Coordinates of C-alpha atoms and ligand atoms in Angstrom, one line a residue:
M13 CA 3.9 -12.4 -13.4
G14 CA 1.7 -14.5 -11.1
N15 CA -1.6 -13.3 -9.7
A16 CA -2.5 -9.8 -8.6
V17 CA -2.6 -9.5 -4.8
S18 CA -6.1 -8.0 -4.8
Q19 CA -9.0 -9.4 -6.8
N20 CA -10.4 -6.0 -7.4
P21 CA -7.9 -3.1 -7.3
S22 CA -10.6 -0.5 -7.1
A23 CA -12.4 -2.2 -4.2
T24 CA -12.9 -0.1 -1.1
F25 CA -12.0 -1.6 2.2
D26 CA -14.4 -4.5 3.1
N27 CA -15.9 -5.6 6.4
E28 CA -13.5 -8.6 6.6
S29 CA -10.6 -6.4 7.3
A30 CA -10.4 -6.8 11.1
H31 CA -7.5 -9.2 10.8
L32 CA -5.5 -6.8 8.7
L33 CA -2.6 -4.7 9.9
V34 CA -1.9 -3.0 6.6
Q35 CA -4.3 -2.4 3.7
A36 CA -2.9 -0.5 0.7
R37 CA -5.2 0.1 -2.3
G38 CA -4.4 1.6 -5.7
V39 CA -1.3 3.4 -4.5
T40 CA 0.4 5.5 -7.2
K41 CA 3.5 7.7 -6.9
S42 CA 5.6 9.6 -9.4
F43 CA 8.7 11.6 -9.0
G44 CA 9.5 14.7 -11.0
E45 CA 7.4 17.0 -13.2
G46 CA 6.4 17.2 -16.9
D47 CA 8.7 15.4 -19.3
T48 CA 10.9 14.1 -16.5
R49 CA 8.0 12.7 -14.5
I50 CA 8.7 9.0 -13.6
P51 CA 5.9 6.8 -12.4
V52 CA 7.3 4.6 -9.7
L53 CA 4.3 3.0 -8.1
K54 CA 1.6 2.1 -10.6
G55 CA -1.3 1.1 -8.5
V56 CA -0.2 -1.1 -5.7
D57 CA -2.6 -3.2 -3.6
L58 CA -1.1 -5.0 -0.6
D59 CA -2.5 -6.5 2.5
V60 CA -0.5 -7.5 5.6
A61 CA -2.4 -9.6 8.1
L62 CA -1.9 -9.4 11.9
G63 CA 0.7 -11.9 12.8
E64 CA 2.2 -12.0 9.3
V65 CA 5.8 -11.8 8.2
L66 CA 5.7 -10.6 4.6
L67 CA 8.8 -10.5 2.4
L68 CA 8.9 -7.9 -0.4
V69 CA 11.4 -8.8 -3.2
G70 CA 12.1 -7.3 -6.6
P71 CA 14.8 -5.7 -8.8
S72 CA 16.6 -2.6 -7.9
G73 CA 14.4 0.4 -8.8
S74 CA 11.2 -1.5 -8.8
G75 CA 9.8 0.8 -6.0
K76 CA 10.2 -1.2 -2.8
T77 CA 11.6 1.6 -0.7
T78 CA 9.1 4.0 -2.1
L79 CA 6.2 1.7 -1.2
L80 CA 7.5 1.2 2.4
S81 CA 7.9 5.0 2.7
V82 CA 4.2 5.5 1.6
I83 CA 3.0 2.9 4.0
A84 CA 4.9 4.6 6.8
G85 CA 3.4 8.0 5.8
I86 CA 6.9 9.4 5.3
L87 CA 6.1 10.0 1.6
E88 CA 2.8 11.2 0.2
S89 CA 1.3 9.0 -2.5
D90 CA -0.4 10.6 -5.5
E91 CA -3.4 8.4 -5.4
G92 CA -4.7 5.5 -3.3
E93 CA -5.3 4.6 0.2
V94 CA -3.3 3.1 3.1
K95 CA -4.8 1.9 6.3
I96 CA -2.8 0.7 9.2
L97 CA -4.7 -0.8 12.1
G98 CA -7.8 0.7 10.4
E99 CA -6.3 4.3 10.4
S100 CA -6.1 6.0 7.1
I101 CA -2.5 7.1 7.3
L102 CA -2.5 9.3 4.2
E103 CA -5.4 11.4 5.6
L104 CA -3.7 12.3 8.9
S105 CA -2.1 15.8 9.3
G106 CA 1.7 16.1 9.5
S107 CA 1.7 16.0 13.3
E108 CA -0.8 13.2 13.5
K109 CA 1.3 11.1 11.2
T110 CA 4.4 11.8 13.3
R111 CA 2.5 10.7 16.5
F112 CA 1.1 7.6 14.7
R113 CA 4.5 6.6 13.5
R114 CA 6.0 7.2 17.0
D115 CA 3.3 5.1 18.7
H116 CA 2.8 2.2 16.2
L117 CA 5.7 1.9 13.6
G118 CA 9.3 0.9 13.5
F119 CA 11.3 1.6 10.3
I120 CA 14.7 0.1 9.5
F121 CA 16.0 2.4 6.8
Q122 CA 18.1 1.0 4.0
Q123 CA 20.5 3.9 4.5
Y124 CA 20.3 3.7 8.3
H125 CA 19.8 7.5 8.8
L126 CA 21.6 7.5 12.2
L127 CA 22.1 10.8 13.8
P128 CA 25.9 11.5 13.5
T129 CA 26.4 13.4 16.8
L130 CA 24.7 10.7 19.0
T131 CA 26.4 7.5 20.2
A132 CA 25.1 4.0 19.3
V133 CA 23.0 3.8 22.5
E134 CA 21.7 7.3 22.2
N135 CA 20.6 6.7 18.6
A136 CA 18.9 3.5 19.5
A137 CA 17.1 5.2 22.5
V138 CA 15.7 8.1 20.4
P139 CA 12.2 6.6 19.9
L140 CA 11.8 6.2 23.7
L141 CA 13.2 9.7 24.5
I142 CA 10.7 11.2 22.1
R143 CA 7.9 9.4 23.9
G144 CA 9.1 11.0 27.1
V145 CA 10.6 7.8 28.7
P146 CA 13.2 8.9 31.3
K147 CA 16.8 8.9 30.0
Q148 CA 18.1 6.2 32.3
E149 CA 15.3 3.8 31.4
A150 CA 15.5 4.6 27.7
F151 CA 19.2 3.9 27.6
A152 CA 18.8 0.7 29.6
Q153 CA 16.3 -0.6 27.1
A154 CA 18.4 0.5 24.1
E155 CA 21.4 -1.1 25.7
A156 CA 19.6 -4.4 26.2
I157 CA 18.6 -4.6 22.6
L158 CA 22.0 -3.6 21.3
G159 CA 23.6 -6.2 23.6
S160 CA 21.2 -8.9 22.1
M161 CA 22.7 -8.0 18.7
G162 CA 26.3 -8.4 19.8
M163 CA 26.8 -4.6 20.1
G164 CA 27.3 -4.5 23.8
G165 CA 31.0 -3.4 23.4
R166 CA 30.1 -0.5 21.0
L167 CA 27.5 1.4 22.9
A168 CA 29.4 4.7 23.2
A169 CA 30.7 4.8 19.6
L170 CA 29.6 7.5 17.2
P171 CA 28.2 6.2 13.9
S172 CA 31.3 7.4 12.0
R173 CA 33.3 5.0 14.1
L174 CA 31.1 2.0 13.4
S175 CA 31.3 -0.5 10.5
G176 CA 28.4 -0.7 8.1
G177 CA 27.1 -3.9 9.8
E178 CA 27.4 -2.2 13.2
Q179 CA 25.5 0.9 12.0
Q180 CA 22.9 -1.4 10.5
R181 CA 22.4 -3.0 13.9
V182 CA 22.0 0.3 15.7
A183 CA 19.3 1.2 13.1
I184 CA 17.6 -2.1 13.8
A185 CA 17.8 -1.6 17.5
R186 CA 16.2 1.9 17.1
A187 CA 13.3 0.4 15.2
L188 CA 12.7 -2.3 17.8
V189 CA 13.1 -0.3 21.0
G190 CA 9.7 1.3 20.8
D191 CA 8.0 -2.1 20.6
P192 CA 6.1 -1.3 17.4
Q193 CA 3.1 -3.1 16.1
L194 CA 4.2 -2.7 12.5
L195 CA 7.9 -3.1 11.6
L196 CA 9.0 -2.0 8.2
C197 CA 12.5 -3.3 7.4
D198 CA 14.4 -2.1 4.3
E199 CA 17.1 -4.7 3.5
P200 CA 17.8 -5.3 7.2
T201 CA 20.6 -7.8 6.6
A202 CA 22.3 -6.2 3.6
N203 CA 25.5 -5.5 5.6
L204 CA 25.4 -8.4 8.1
D205 CA 27.4 -11.6 8.0
G206 CA 25.3 -14.8 7.5
E207 CA 25.1 -15.8 11.2
T208 CA 24.3 -12.3 12.5
G209 CA 21.7 -11.7 9.8
H210 CA 20.0 -15.1 10.5
R211 CA 19.8 -14.3 14.2
I212 CA 18.4 -10.8 13.6
V213 CA 15.8 -12.0 11.0
Q214 CA 14.7 -14.6 13.5
Q215 CA 14.2 -11.7 16.0
L216 CA 12.1 -9.7 13.4
H217 CA 10.2 -12.9 12.6
D218 CA 9.3 -13.6 16.2
I219 CA 8.0 -10.0 16.6
G220 CA 5.9 -10.3 13.4
K221 CA 4.3 -13.6 14.5
Q222 CA 2.7 -12.0 17.6
P223 CA -1.1 -11.8 17.1
D224 CA -1.2 -8.0 17.3
R225 CA 1.8 -7.3 15.1
G226 CA 3.3 -7.8 11.7
V227 CA 6.5 -7.2 9.7
I228 CA 7.4 -6.3 6.2
I229 CA 10.9 -7.2 5.2
V230 CA 12.4 -5.9 1.9
T231 CA 15.2 -8.2 0.9
H232 CA 17.3 -9.6 -1.8
D233 CA 18.7 -12.1 0.6
T234 CA 17.5 -15.6 -0.5
R235 CA 18.9 -17.0 2.8
I236 CA 16.0 -15.4 4.7
F237 CA 13.2 -16.5 2.5
E238 CA 12.4 -19.3 4.8
F239 CA 11.2 -16.7 7.4
G240 CA 8.4 -15.3 5.3
D241 CA 4.7 -16.3 5.5
R242 CA 4.4 -14.8 2.0
I243 CA 6.8 -13.5 -0.6
V244 CA 5.5 -10.7 -2.6
H245 CA 7.3 -9.8 -5.8
M246 CA 7.5 -6.2 -6.9
E247 CA 8.4 -5.3 -10.5
D248 CA 8.2 -2.0 -12.3
G249 CA 6.0 -0.4 -9.6
R250 CA 3.5 -3.2 -9.4
V251 CA 3.2 -6.1 -7.0
D252 CA 2.4 -9.7 -7.8
Q253 CA 2.2 -12.5 -5.4
I254 CA 4.2 -15.6 -5.2
Q255 CA 2.1 -18.3 -3.6
Q256 CA 3.4 -19.7 -0.4
G257 CA 2.1 -21.3 2.8
Q258 CA -1.6 -21.2 3.5
E259 CA -2.5 -18.5 1.0
E260 CA -5.5 -19.2 -1.1
P261 CA -5.2 -18.6 -4.8
V262 CA -6.8 -15.4 -6.0
Ligands
LIG19 N1 13.2 11.2 -4.3 C1 13.2 10.7 -5.5 N2 13.3 11.5 -6.6 C2 13.3 11.0 -7.9 N3 13.3 9.7 -8.1 C3 13.3 8.8 -7.1 C4 13.2 9.3 -5.7 N4 13.2 8.2 -4.9 C5 13.2 7.1 -5.7 N5 13.3 7.5 -7.1 C6 13.3 6.6 -8.2 O1 12.2 5.7 -8.1 C7 12.5 4.3 -8.5 C8 12.3 3.4 -7.3 O2 13.1 3.7 -6.3 P1 13.1 2.8 -4.9 O3 14.1 3.4 -4.0 O4 11.7 2.7 -4.4 O5 13.6 1.3 -5.5 P2 13.9 0.0 -4.7 O6 13.1 -1.0 -5.3 O7 13.9 0.3 -3.3 O8 15.4 -0.2 -5.2 P3 16.7 -0.9 -4.5 O9 16.5 -2.4 -4.4 O10 17.9 -0.4 -5.3 O11 16.7 -0.3 -3.1 C9 14.0 4.5 -8.9 O12 14.0 4.6 -10.3 C10 14.5 5.7 -8.2 O13 15.5 6.3 -9.0
LIG20 MG1 15.3 0.4 -1.8

């Protein structure tokens, strides 16, 4: 399938990497032990440039969520390296990873992972509260983002009282509120109607196009392909690149 993303999978990071937001090299990950061990990532190389919106597509079970989780430092890989803004995320201690994620990353989880006892606005404000932003200010910012997503009337609702699409928008607001440099979005439009999904992907795209930022969007949604600078295809734990835009052939 297509060309490999990297010319030399075993290459170490080069000097030309100043424009890169994410560099993943030779990332492998298996789940389980012994006979039940399943290799899920089989040596993934992936770069994301600053100012890039990268779409990651591929069949269910091909490893997309696993790869995003490794890039975010939520999941330990077995082998390989991941650098974000030049920082080797896999080498950080647990607390350093948490701090790095808090300061630089936003993650829109496929399963939302909202806190069930917090209202919509409280959930969306969590990243700011963790940073020590005063409550009133944090809620005002969370409210503004939720409002921009058509959620202004549902601020005080608990997740259990929200529809799937509403929960998804709270999860998106929570990822955006901290103004992250790298946004990792796992099927962000899966539960949204066409018009809302389009508006939100436009928002994600505009964030990613800023020169000191970038976005990875995992999606099955062909309607949003137009927003990607590159579309990277993942299959059976490996990535191949579909040429698009200004990419030079490798
Ligand atoms: N914690 C886990 N323990 C065991 N197996 C897992 C675990 N997480 C994922 N897997 C397996 O790894 C494979 C890849 O899963 P992953 O969630 O990364 O796929 P995906 O590409 O995101 O799929 P989808 O499009 O359905 O979200 C699947 O076969 C899945 O069953
Ligand atoms: Mg997934």
